[in-house]
PDB file of C-alpha atoms in Angstrom:
ATOM      1  CA  UNK A 962     -10.573  18.718 -56.083  1.00 57.00           C
ATOM      2  CA  UNK A 963     -11.670  18.450 -52.429  1.00 61.00           C
ATOM      3  CA  UNK A 964     -14.576  16.320 -53.747  1.00 61.00           C
ATOM      4  CA  UNK A 965     -12.036  13.878 -55.688  1.00 69.00           C
ATOM      5  CA  UNK A 966      -9.989  13.678 -52.701  1.00 70.00           C
ATOM      6  CA  UNK A 967     -12.955  12.451 -50.496  1.00 67.00           C
ATOM      7  CA  UNK A 968     -13.909  10.137 -52.950  1.00 70.00           C
ATOM      8  CA  UNK A 969     -10.349   8.450 -53.173  1.00 75.00           C
ATOM      9  CA  UNK A 970     -10.448   8.303 -49.279  1.00 74.00           C
ATOM     10  CA  UNK A 971     -13.908   6.483 -49.064  1.00 74.00           C
ATOM     11  CA  UNK A 972     -12.722   4.351 -52.113  1.00 76.00           C
ATOM     12  CA  UNK A 973      -9.628   3.429 -49.982  1.00 78.00           C
ATOM     13  CA  UNK A 974     -11.678   2.775 -46.658  1.00 74.00           C
ATOM     14  CA  UNK A 975     -14.188   0.610 -48.479  1.00 75.00           C
ATOM     15  CA  UNK A 976     -11.180  -1.780 -49.677  1.00 78.00           C
ATOM     16  CA  UNK A 977      -9.752  -1.696 -46.213  1.00 75.00           C
ATOM     17  CA  UNK A 978     -13.183  -2.461 -44.738  1.00 73.00           C
ATOM     18  CA  UNK A 979     -13.379  -5.401 -47.194  1.00 73.00           C
ATOM     19  CA  UNK A 980      -9.621  -6.581 -46.329  1.00 75.00           C
ATOM     20  CA  UNK A 981     -10.683  -6.552 -42.596  1.00 73.00           C
ATOM     21  CA  UNK A 982     -13.487  -8.543 -43.376  1.00 70.00           C
ATOM     22  CA  UNK A 983     -11.833 -11.242 -45.470  1.00 72.00           C
ATOM     23  CA  UNK A 984      -8.902 -11.340 -42.918  1.00 72.00           C
ATOM     24  CA  UNK A 985     -11.270 -11.806 -39.922  1.00 70.00           C
ATOM     25  CA  UNK A 986     -13.106 -14.954 -41.827  1.00 69.00           C
ATOM     26  CA  UNK A 987      -9.956 -16.288 -42.959  1.00 69.00           C
ATOM     27  CA  UNK A 988      -7.964 -16.383 -39.563  1.00 69.00           C
ATOM     28  CA  UNK A 989     -11.325 -16.841 -37.630  1.00 67.00           C
ATOM     29  CA  UNK A 990     -11.013 -13.837 -35.445  1.00 61.00           C
ATOM     30  CA  UNK A 991     -13.521 -12.332 -33.346  1.00 64.00           C
ATOM     31  CA  UNK A 992     -16.547 -10.940 -35.191  1.00 63.00           C
ATOM     32  CA  UNK A 993     -17.191  -8.622 -32.387  1.00 66.00           C
ATOM     33  CA  UNK A 994     -13.890  -6.671 -33.214  1.00 66.00           C
ATOM     34  CA  UNK A 995     -14.500  -7.088 -36.992  1.00 67.00           C
ATOM     35  CA  UNK A 996     -17.762  -5.293 -36.769  1.00 68.00           C
ATOM     36  CA  UNK A 997     -16.458  -2.386 -34.694  1.00 68.00           C
ATOM     37  CA  UNK A 998     -13.687  -1.815 -37.243  1.00 71.00           C
ATOM     38  CA  UNK A 999     -16.315  -1.884 -39.953  1.00 70.00           C
ATOM     39  CA  UNK A1000     -18.644   0.383 -38.107  1.00 70.00           C
ATOM     40  CA  UNK A1001     -15.678   2.666 -37.421  1.00 72.00           C
ATOM     41  CA  UNK A1002     -14.824   2.944 -41.089  1.00 73.00           C
ATOM     42  CA  UNK A1003     -18.502   3.455 -42.034  1.00 70.00           C
ATOM     43  CA  UNK A1004     -18.607   6.334 -39.691  1.00 74.00           C
ATOM     44  CA  UNK A1005     -15.589   7.931 -41.069  1.00 72.00           C
ATOM     45  CA  UNK A1006     -16.864   7.598 -44.404  1.00 71.00           C
ATOM     46  CA  UNK A1007     -19.860   9.397 -43.428  1.00 69.00           C
ATOM     47  CA  UNK A1008     -18.093  12.306 -41.903  1.00 70.00           C
ATOM     48  CA  UNK A1009     -15.867  12.599 -45.017  1.00 68.00           C
ATOM     49  CA  UNK A1010     -18.720  12.574 -47.378  1.00 66.00           C
ATOM     50  CA  UNK A1011     -20.529  15.389 -45.240  1.00 64.00           C
ATOM     51  CA  UNK A1012     -17.304  17.297 -45.332  1.00 63.00           C
ATOM     52  CA  UNK A1013     -17.205  17.028 -49.154  1.00 59.00           C
ATOM     53  CA  UNK A1014     -20.782  17.992 -49.501  1.00 57.00           C
ATOM     54  CA  UNK A1015     -20.596  20.935 -47.439  1.00 56.00           C
ATOM     55  CA  UNK A1016     -17.491  22.260 -48.994  1.00 52.00           C
ATOM     56  CA  UNK A1017     -18.823  22.044 -52.586  1.00 50.00           C
ATOM     57  CA  UNK A1018     -22.139  23.784 -52.392  1.00 52.00           C
ATOM     58  CA  UNK A1019     -21.416  26.743 -54.467  1.00 52.00           C
ATOM     59  CA  UNK A1020     -21.993  25.599 -58.197  1.00 56.00           C
ATOM     60  CA  UNK A1021     -19.456  26.411 -61.030  1.00 59.00           C
ATOM     61  CA  UNK A1022     -21.596  29.038 -62.647  1.00 64.00           C
ATOM     62  CA  UNK A1023     -21.931  30.979 -59.403  1.00 62.00           C
ATOM     63  CA  UNK A1024     -18.065  30.732 -58.691  1.00 59.00           C
ATOM     64  CA  UNK A1025     -17.301  32.076 -62.239  1.00 63.00           C
ATOM     65  CA  UNK A1026     -19.947  34.767 -61.940  1.00 65.00           C
ATOM     66  CA  UNK A1027     -18.246  36.164 -58.661  1.00 63.00           C
ATOM     67  CA  UNK A1028     -14.878  35.507 -60.041  1.00 61.00           C
ATOM     68  CA  UNK A1029     -15.708  37.784 -62.939  1.00 64.00           C
ATOM     69  CA  UNK A1030     -16.924  40.649 -60.476  1.00 61.00           C
ATOM     70  CA  UNK A1031     -13.646  40.553 -58.387  1.00 60.00           C
ATOM     71  CA  UNK A1032     -10.943  43.041 -59.191  1.00 58.00           C
ATOM     72  CA  UNK A1033      -7.650  41.277 -60.440  1.00 54.00           C
ATOM     73  CA  UNK A1034      -5.551  42.096 -57.140  1.00 49.00           C
ATOM     74  CA  UNK A1035      -8.128  39.886 -55.061  1.00 51.00           C
ATOM     75  CA  UNK A1036      -8.209  37.112 -57.850  1.00 50.00           C
ATOM     76  CA  UNK A1037      -4.662  36.612 -57.320  1.00 42.00           C
ATOM     77  CA  UNK A1038      -4.357  36.883 -53.445  1.00 41.00           C
ATOM     78  CA  UNK A1039      -7.438  34.847 -52.883  1.00 39.00           C
ATOM     79  CA  UNK A1040      -6.162  31.936 -54.489  1.00 40.00           C
ATOM     80  CA  UNK A1041      -2.581  32.024 -53.183  1.00 37.00           C
ATOM     81  CA  UNK A1042      -3.534  32.538 -49.784  1.00 37.00           C
ATOM     82  CA  UNK A1043      -3.639  35.455 -47.546  1.00 37.00           C
ATOM     83  CA  UNK A1044      -3.052  36.330 -43.938  1.00 42.00           C
ATOM     84  CA  UNK A1045      -5.776  38.388 -42.387  1.00 49.00           C
ATOM     85  CA  UNK A1046      -9.238  38.843 -43.419  1.00 58.00           C
ATOM     86  CA  UNK A1047     -10.344  40.863 -46.476  1.00 65.00           C
ATOM     87  CA  UNK A1048     -13.998  41.223 -47.120  1.00 70.00           C
ATOM     88  CA  UNK A1049     -15.173  42.673 -50.804  1.00 71.00           C
ATOM     89  CA  UNK A1050     -18.672  43.278 -51.898  1.00 75.00           C
ATOM     90  CA  UNK A1051     -19.442  42.802 -55.520  1.00 74.00           C
ATOM     91  CA  UNK A1052     -22.874  43.275 -57.033  1.00 76.00           C
ATOM     92  CA  UNK A1053     -24.446  39.877 -56.071  1.00 79.00           C
ATOM     93  CA  UNK A1054     -21.486  38.330 -53.564  1.00 79.00           C
ATOM     94  CA  UNK A1055     -19.849  38.786 -50.344  1.00 78.00           C
ATOM     95  CA  UNK A1056     -16.150  37.516 -50.988  1.00 76.00           C
ATOM     96  CA  UNK A1057     -14.263  36.750 -47.782  1.00 75.00           C
ATOM     97  CA  UNK A1058     -10.468  36.005 -47.844  1.00 69.00           C
ATOM     98  CA  UNK A1059      -8.982  34.991 -44.757  1.00 66.00           C
ATOM     99  CA  UNK A1060      -5.991  32.700 -43.798  1.00 59.00           C
ATOM    100  CA  UNK A1061      -5.707  31.514 -47.277  1.00 59.00           C
ATOM    101  CA  UNK A1062      -9.449  30.560 -47.525  1.00 66.00           C
ATOM    102  CA  UNK A1063     -11.808  32.062 -49.867  1.00 70.00           C
ATOM    103  CA  UNK A1064     -15.552  32.070 -49.307  1.00 75.00           C
ATOM    104  CA  UNK A1065     -17.894  33.407 -51.715  1.00 78.00           C
ATOM    105  CA  UNK A1066     -21.571  33.921 -50.142  1.00 79.00           C
ATOM    106  CA  UNK A1067     -24.418  35.307 -52.326  1.00 82.00           C
ATOM    107  CA  UNK A1068     -25.753  38.304 -50.620  1.00 81.00           C
ATOM    108  CA  UNK A1069     -29.513  36.995 -51.140  1.00 83.00           C
ATOM    109  CA  UNK A1070     -28.430  34.183 -48.456  1.00 82.00           C
ATOM    110  CA  UNK A1071     -27.106  36.248 -45.839  1.00 83.00           C
ATOM    111  CA  UNK A1072     -29.910  36.656 -43.107  1.00 84.00           C
ATOM    112  CA  UNK A1073     -27.705  38.485 -40.506  1.00 83.00           C
ATOM    113  CA  UNK A1074     -24.285  40.386 -39.919  1.00 81.00           C
ATOM    114  CA  UNK A1075     -23.168  41.562 -36.710  1.00 81.00           C
ATOM    115  CA  UNK A1076     -19.839  42.713 -35.168  1.00 76.00           C
ATOM    116  CA  UNK A1077     -19.164  41.038 -31.732  1.00 76.00           C
ATOM    117  CA  UNK A1078     -16.599  41.837 -29.212  1.00 72.00           C
ATOM    118  CA  UNK A1079     -14.332  39.022 -27.607  1.00 67.00           C
ATOM    119  CA  UNK A1080     -13.060  39.098 -24.032  1.00 63.00           C
ATOM    120  CA  UNK A1081     -10.349  36.800 -24.496  1.00 59.00           C
ATOM    121  CA  UNK A1082      -6.525  36.711 -23.659  1.00 52.00           C
ATOM    122  CA  UNK A1083      -3.590  37.471 -25.612  1.00 49.00           C
ATOM    123  CA  UNK A1084      -4.173  35.160 -28.650  1.00 48.00           C
ATOM    124  CA  UNK A1085      -7.748  36.268 -29.202  1.00 49.00           C
ATOM    125  CA  UNK A1086      -8.780  39.135 -31.582  1.00 49.00           C
ATOM    126  CA  UNK A1087     -10.607  42.075 -30.338  1.00 62.00           C
ATOM    127  CA  UNK A1088     -13.883  41.548 -32.256  1.00 71.00           C
ATOM    128  CA  UNK A1089     -15.155  39.441 -35.266  1.00 74.00           C
ATOM    129  CA  UNK A1090     -18.083  39.666 -37.688  1.00 75.00           C
ATOM    130  CA  UNK A1091     -20.483  36.755 -37.628  1.00 82.00           C
ATOM    131  CA  UNK A1092     -22.322  36.134 -40.744  1.00 83.00           C
ATOM    132  CA  UNK A1093     -25.462  34.006 -40.709  1.00 84.00           C
ATOM    133  CA  UNK A1094     -26.909  32.389 -43.737  1.00 82.00           C
ATOM    134  CA  UNK A1095     -29.499  29.747 -44.460  1.00 81.00           C
ATOM    135  CA  UNK A1096     -26.874  26.869 -43.948  1.00 79.00           C
ATOM    136  CA  UNK A1097     -24.298  28.102 -41.747  1.00 82.00           C
ATOM    137  CA  UNK A1098     -22.781  30.671 -39.443  1.00 82.00           C
ATOM    138  CA  UNK A1099     -19.424  32.216 -40.287  1.00 78.00           C
ATOM    139  CA  UNK A1100     -17.207  34.175 -37.890  1.00 77.00           C
ATOM    140  CA  UNK A1101     -14.264  36.239 -39.428  1.00 74.00           C
ATOM    141  CA  UNK A1102     -11.567  37.540 -37.054  1.00 70.00           C
ATOM    142  CA  UNK A1103     -11.112  41.274 -37.480  1.00 66.00           C
ATOM    143  CA  UNK A1104      -7.629  42.905 -37.045  1.00 61.00           C
ATOM    144  CA  UNK A1105      -7.303  45.340 -34.049  1.00 57.00           C
ATOM    145  CA  UNK A1106      -6.633  48.074 -36.675  1.00 54.00           C
ATOM    146  CA  UNK A1107      -9.616  47.831 -38.587  1.00 59.00           C
ATOM    147  CA  UNK A1108     -12.093  50.359 -37.513  1.00 60.00           C
ATOM    148  CA  UNK A1109     -15.683  49.386 -36.760  1.00 64.00           C
ATOM    149  CA  UNK A1110     -17.097  52.218 -39.001  1.00 69.00           C
ATOM    150  CA  UNK A1111     -15.370  50.486 -41.956  1.00 68.00           C
ATOM    151  CA  UNK A1112     -17.161  47.077 -41.437  1.00 70.00           C
ATOM    152  CA  UNK A1113     -20.468  48.821 -40.498  1.00 75.00           C
ATOM    153  CA  UNK A1114     -20.359  50.690 -43.690  1.00 76.00           C
ATOM    154  CA  UNK A1115     -19.610  47.273 -45.445  1.00 75.00           C
ATOM    155  CA  UNK A1116     -22.807  45.971 -43.590  1.00 78.00           C
ATOM    156  CA  UNK A1117     -24.886  48.866 -44.797  1.00 79.00           C
ATOM    157  CA  UNK A1118     -23.801  48.297 -48.429  1.00 77.00           C
ATOM    158  CA  UNK A1119     -24.735  44.595 -48.399  1.00 78.00           C
ATOM    159  CA  UNK A1120     -28.136  45.264 -46.878  1.00 79.00           C
ATOM    160  CA  UNK A1121     -28.806  47.975 -49.585  1.00 80.00           C
ATOM    161  CA  UNK A1122     -27.789  45.785 -52.280  1.00 75.00           C
ATOM    162  CA  UNK A1123     -30.096  43.004 -50.854  1.00 73.00           C
ATOM    163  CA  UNK A1124     -32.997  45.194 -50.921  1.00 71.00           C
TER     164      UNK A1124
END
């Protein structure tokens, strides 16, 4: 879905760039401004296509496999949105649901997991889980009531499955 939305935006931007070019030629406007507008549109196209590529790295087969390993309660809440983090370990995947986003990370791609403390003000959480993969680092905020021992047990469980 995100991929199609990004393609639609890119298509619209290309049409706009063409219209800007045609209008600038027709009305003999300054070519410097036209080139700047065209460069800005090209940069936006590049940014949007990069976002589309990053968000769609998980192939459908992996997604269906992870979906079959999830319990029914998480299948529903993960898609409808959930406030607060939920981490669930399946046989091959770490599933993170936070703030309405569903992340499915293959366990084999996880390089490190670490609980880090924050020293922020009122709006900051006490600690977060930092997960580093081959491609990206994820930071999952943890609730104050979530005990560190529970997270450490989950991390140990993931390392056992990784071996």
